Tab-separated table of C-alpha atoms in Angstrom:
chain	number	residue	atom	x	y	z
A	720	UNK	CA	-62.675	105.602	-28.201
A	721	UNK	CA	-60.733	108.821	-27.727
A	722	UNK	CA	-63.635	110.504	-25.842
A	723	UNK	CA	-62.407	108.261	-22.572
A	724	UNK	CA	-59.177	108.610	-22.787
A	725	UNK	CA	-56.256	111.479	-21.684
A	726	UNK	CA	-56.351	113.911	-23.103
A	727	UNK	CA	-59.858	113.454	-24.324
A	728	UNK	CA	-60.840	117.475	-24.175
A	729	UNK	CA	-57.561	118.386	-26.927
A	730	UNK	CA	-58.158	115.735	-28.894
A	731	UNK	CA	-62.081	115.862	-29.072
A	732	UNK	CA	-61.674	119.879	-30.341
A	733	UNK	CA	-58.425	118.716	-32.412
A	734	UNK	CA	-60.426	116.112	-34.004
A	735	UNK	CA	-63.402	118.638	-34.968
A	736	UNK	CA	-61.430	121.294	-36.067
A	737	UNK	CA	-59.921	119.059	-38.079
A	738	UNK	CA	-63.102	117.664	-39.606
A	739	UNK	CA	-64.985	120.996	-39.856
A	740	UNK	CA	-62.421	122.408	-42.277
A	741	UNK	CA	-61.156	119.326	-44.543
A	742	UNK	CA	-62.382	115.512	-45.467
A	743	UNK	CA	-60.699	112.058	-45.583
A	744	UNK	CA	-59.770	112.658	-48.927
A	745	UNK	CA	-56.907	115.328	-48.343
A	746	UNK	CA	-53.936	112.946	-47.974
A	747	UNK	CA	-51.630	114.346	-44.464
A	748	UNK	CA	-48.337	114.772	-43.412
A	749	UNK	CA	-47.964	115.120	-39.469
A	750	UNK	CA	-44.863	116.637	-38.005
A	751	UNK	CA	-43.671	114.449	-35.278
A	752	UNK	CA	-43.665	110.650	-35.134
A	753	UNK	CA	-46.680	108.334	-34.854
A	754	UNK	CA	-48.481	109.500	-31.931
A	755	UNK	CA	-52.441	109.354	-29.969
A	756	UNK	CA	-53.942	111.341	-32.024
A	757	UNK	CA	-52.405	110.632	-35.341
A	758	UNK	CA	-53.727	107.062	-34.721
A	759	UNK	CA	-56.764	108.361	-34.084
A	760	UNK	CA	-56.957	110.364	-37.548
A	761	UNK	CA	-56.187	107.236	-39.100
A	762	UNK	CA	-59.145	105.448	-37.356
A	763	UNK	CA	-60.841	108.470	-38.189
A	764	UNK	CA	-60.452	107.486	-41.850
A	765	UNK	CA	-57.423	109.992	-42.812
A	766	UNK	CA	-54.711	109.094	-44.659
A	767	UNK	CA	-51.748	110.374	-42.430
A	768	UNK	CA	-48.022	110.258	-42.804
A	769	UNK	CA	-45.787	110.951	-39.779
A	770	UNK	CA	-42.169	111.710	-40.187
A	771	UNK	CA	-39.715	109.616	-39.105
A	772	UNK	CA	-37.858	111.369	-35.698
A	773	UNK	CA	-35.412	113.469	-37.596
A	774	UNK	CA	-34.500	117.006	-36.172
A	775	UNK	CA	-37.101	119.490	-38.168
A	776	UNK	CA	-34.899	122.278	-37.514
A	777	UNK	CA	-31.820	120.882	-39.165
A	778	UNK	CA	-33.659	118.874	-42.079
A	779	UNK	CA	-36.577	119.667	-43.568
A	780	UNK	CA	-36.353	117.262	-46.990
A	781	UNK	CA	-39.620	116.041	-45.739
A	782	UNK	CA	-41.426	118.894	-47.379
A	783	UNK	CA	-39.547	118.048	-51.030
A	784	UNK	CA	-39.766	113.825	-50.641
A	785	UNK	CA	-43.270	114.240	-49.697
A	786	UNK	CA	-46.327	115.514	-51.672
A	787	UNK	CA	-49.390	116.103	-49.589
A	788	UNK	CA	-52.780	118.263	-49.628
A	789	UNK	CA	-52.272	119.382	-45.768
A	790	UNK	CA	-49.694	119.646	-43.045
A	791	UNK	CA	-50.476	118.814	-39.185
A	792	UNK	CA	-48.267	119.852	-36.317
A	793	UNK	CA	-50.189	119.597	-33.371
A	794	UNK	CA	-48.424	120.717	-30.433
A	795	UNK	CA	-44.837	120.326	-32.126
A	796	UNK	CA	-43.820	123.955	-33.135
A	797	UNK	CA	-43.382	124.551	-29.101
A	798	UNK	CA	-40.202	121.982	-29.010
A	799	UNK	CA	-38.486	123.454	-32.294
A	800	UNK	CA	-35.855	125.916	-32.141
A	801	UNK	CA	-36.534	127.596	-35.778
A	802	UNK	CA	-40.431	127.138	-36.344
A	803	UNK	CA	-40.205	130.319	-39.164
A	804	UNK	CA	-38.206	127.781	-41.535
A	805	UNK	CA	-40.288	124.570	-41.131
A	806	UNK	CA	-43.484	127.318	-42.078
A	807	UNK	CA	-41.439	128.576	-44.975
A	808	UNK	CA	-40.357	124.780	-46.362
A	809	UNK	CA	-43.924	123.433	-46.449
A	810	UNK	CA	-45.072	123.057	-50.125
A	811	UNK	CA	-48.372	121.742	-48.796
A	812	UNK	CA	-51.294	124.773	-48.969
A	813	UNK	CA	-53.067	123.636	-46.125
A	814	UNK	CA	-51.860	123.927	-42.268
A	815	UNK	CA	-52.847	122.932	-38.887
A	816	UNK	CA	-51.312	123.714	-36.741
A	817	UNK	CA	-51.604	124.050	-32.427
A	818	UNK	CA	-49.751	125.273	-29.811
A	819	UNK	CA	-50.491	124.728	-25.340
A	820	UNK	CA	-50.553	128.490	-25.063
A	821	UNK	CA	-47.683	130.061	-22.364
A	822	UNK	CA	-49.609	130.545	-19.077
A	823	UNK	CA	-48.762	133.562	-16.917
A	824	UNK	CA	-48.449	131.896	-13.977
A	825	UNK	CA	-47.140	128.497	-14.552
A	826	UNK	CA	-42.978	127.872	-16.310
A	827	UNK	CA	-42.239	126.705	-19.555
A	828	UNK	CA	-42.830	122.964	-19.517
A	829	UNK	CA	-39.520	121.072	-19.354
A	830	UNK	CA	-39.677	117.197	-19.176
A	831	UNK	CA	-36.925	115.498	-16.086
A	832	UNK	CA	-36.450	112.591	-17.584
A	833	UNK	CA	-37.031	112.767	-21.373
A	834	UNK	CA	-34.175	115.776	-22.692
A	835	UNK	CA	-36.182	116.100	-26.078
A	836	UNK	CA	-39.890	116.873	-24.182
A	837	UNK	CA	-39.083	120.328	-23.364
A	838	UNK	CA	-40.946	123.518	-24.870
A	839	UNK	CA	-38.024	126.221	-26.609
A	840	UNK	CA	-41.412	128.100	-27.368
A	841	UNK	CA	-44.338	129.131	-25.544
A	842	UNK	CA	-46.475	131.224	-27.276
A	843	UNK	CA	-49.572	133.694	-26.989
A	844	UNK	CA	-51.824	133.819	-29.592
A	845	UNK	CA	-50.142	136.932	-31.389
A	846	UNK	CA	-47.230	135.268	-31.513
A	847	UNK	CA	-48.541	132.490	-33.843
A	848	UNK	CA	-50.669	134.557	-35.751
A	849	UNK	CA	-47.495	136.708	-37.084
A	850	UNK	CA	-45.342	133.964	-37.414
A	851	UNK	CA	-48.168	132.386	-39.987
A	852	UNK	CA	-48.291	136.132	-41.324
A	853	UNK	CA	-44.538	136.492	-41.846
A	854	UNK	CA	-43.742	132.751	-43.755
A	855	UNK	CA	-46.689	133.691	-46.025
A	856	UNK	CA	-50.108	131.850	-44.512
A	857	UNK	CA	-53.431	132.839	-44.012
A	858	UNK	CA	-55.498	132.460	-41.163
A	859	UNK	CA	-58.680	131.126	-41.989
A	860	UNK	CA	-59.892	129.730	-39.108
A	861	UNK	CA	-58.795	129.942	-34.963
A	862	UNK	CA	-59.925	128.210	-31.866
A	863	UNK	CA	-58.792	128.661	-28.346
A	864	UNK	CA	-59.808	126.177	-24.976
A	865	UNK	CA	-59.477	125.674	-21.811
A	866	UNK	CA	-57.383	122.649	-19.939
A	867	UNK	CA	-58.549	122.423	-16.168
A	868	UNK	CA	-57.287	119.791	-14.208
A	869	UNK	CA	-58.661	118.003	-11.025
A	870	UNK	CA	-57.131	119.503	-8.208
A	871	UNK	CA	-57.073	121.935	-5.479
A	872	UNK	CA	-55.302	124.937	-5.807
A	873	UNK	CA	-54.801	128.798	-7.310
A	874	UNK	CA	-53.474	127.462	-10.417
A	875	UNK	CA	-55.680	125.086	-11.329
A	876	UNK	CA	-58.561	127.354	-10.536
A	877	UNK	CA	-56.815	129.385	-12.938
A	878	UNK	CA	-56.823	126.726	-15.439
A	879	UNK	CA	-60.313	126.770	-15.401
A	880	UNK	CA	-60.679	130.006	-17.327
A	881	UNK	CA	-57.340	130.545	-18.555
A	882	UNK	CA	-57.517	129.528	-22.145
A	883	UNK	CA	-54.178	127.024	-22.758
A	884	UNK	CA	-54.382	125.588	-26.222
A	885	UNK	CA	-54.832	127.220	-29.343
A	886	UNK	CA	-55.503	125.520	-33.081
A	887	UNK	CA	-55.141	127.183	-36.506
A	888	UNK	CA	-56.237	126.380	-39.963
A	889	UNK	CA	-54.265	128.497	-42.332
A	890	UNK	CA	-53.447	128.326	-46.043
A	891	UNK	CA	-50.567	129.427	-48.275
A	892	UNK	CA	-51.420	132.844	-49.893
A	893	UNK	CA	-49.866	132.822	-53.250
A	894	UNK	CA	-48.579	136.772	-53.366
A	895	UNK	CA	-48.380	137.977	-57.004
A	896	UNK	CA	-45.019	138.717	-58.692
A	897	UNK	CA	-43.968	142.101	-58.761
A	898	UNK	CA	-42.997	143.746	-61.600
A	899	UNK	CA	-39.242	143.971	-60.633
A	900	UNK	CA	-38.912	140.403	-60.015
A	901	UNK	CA	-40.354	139.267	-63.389
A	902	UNK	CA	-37.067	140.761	-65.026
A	903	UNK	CA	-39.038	143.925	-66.614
């Protein structure tokens, strides 16, 4: 069903990312409301949870009122002010997580009409790697693709080798307790 519909490219490599790294059984909570592609997880056979429109970077009681193997945020952490917190608060040990990567030669995306579609972020690949570094995750797996589009032009020549979104499967390293800290 997806494979015919926009944006089938993201959500085809979304959706097998996905599956390569985890099964139906792992129950998930998706940042963002109910959306394409969490729909399709669910036909997909995932149990998925969306939360419910509240600001992420004023509340996160999401991560305490709800217990789940893995976290989603596909193409959310672009639209949130504080994404280091939201990384910090999430009790789940599994992550997904994807970003459209910032493009050289083409502005931060900014929505006319909707005031809450607009990207705070734009980020390079670095840029998400240390931020999963810093809040204590572990890469285990990366993918990066291209988005052309069907028109005439420099940029969307570009677009045709200019990598835009990137995808992440990390989980939580569990650091041991230093000495110090255990009240030695």
């Amino acid at each position: 069903m997806y494979e015919k519909t926009f944006p089938n490219k993201r959500f085809k490599h979304t959706l097998e990312f996905l599956k390569k790294h985890i099964s139906t059984s792992h129950s998930i909570l998706d940042l963002g409301v109910e959306n394409p592609f969490s729909k399709i997880m669910k036909e997909e056979g995932f149990s998925v949870k969306n939360t419910t429109g509240e600001d992420l970077d004023t509340n996160q009681e999401v991560f305490q009122s709800e217990k789940t193997d893995v976290v989603t945020a596909f193409e959310i952490f672009e639209h949130l002010l504080n994404p280091y917190t939201i990384l910090k608060e999430i009790k789940s040990d599994k992550l997904f997580l994807s970003i459209p990567m910032r493009l050289w030669f083409s502005p931060a995306y900014r929505s006319k009409i909707d005031m809450w579609d607009r990207h705070y972020h734009e980020f390079e690949d670095w840029q998400v790697d240390w931020l999963l570094e810093k809040t204590g995750w572990k890469i285990i797996d990366r993918e990066k693709w291209t988005n052309p589009v069907n028109k005439f032009g420099f940029r969307p020549l570009l677009r045709k080798f200019t990598n835009r979104y990137y995808i992440v499967y990390a989980e939580k390293t569990h650091t041991p307790t230093l000495p110090e800290e255990k009240g030695a």
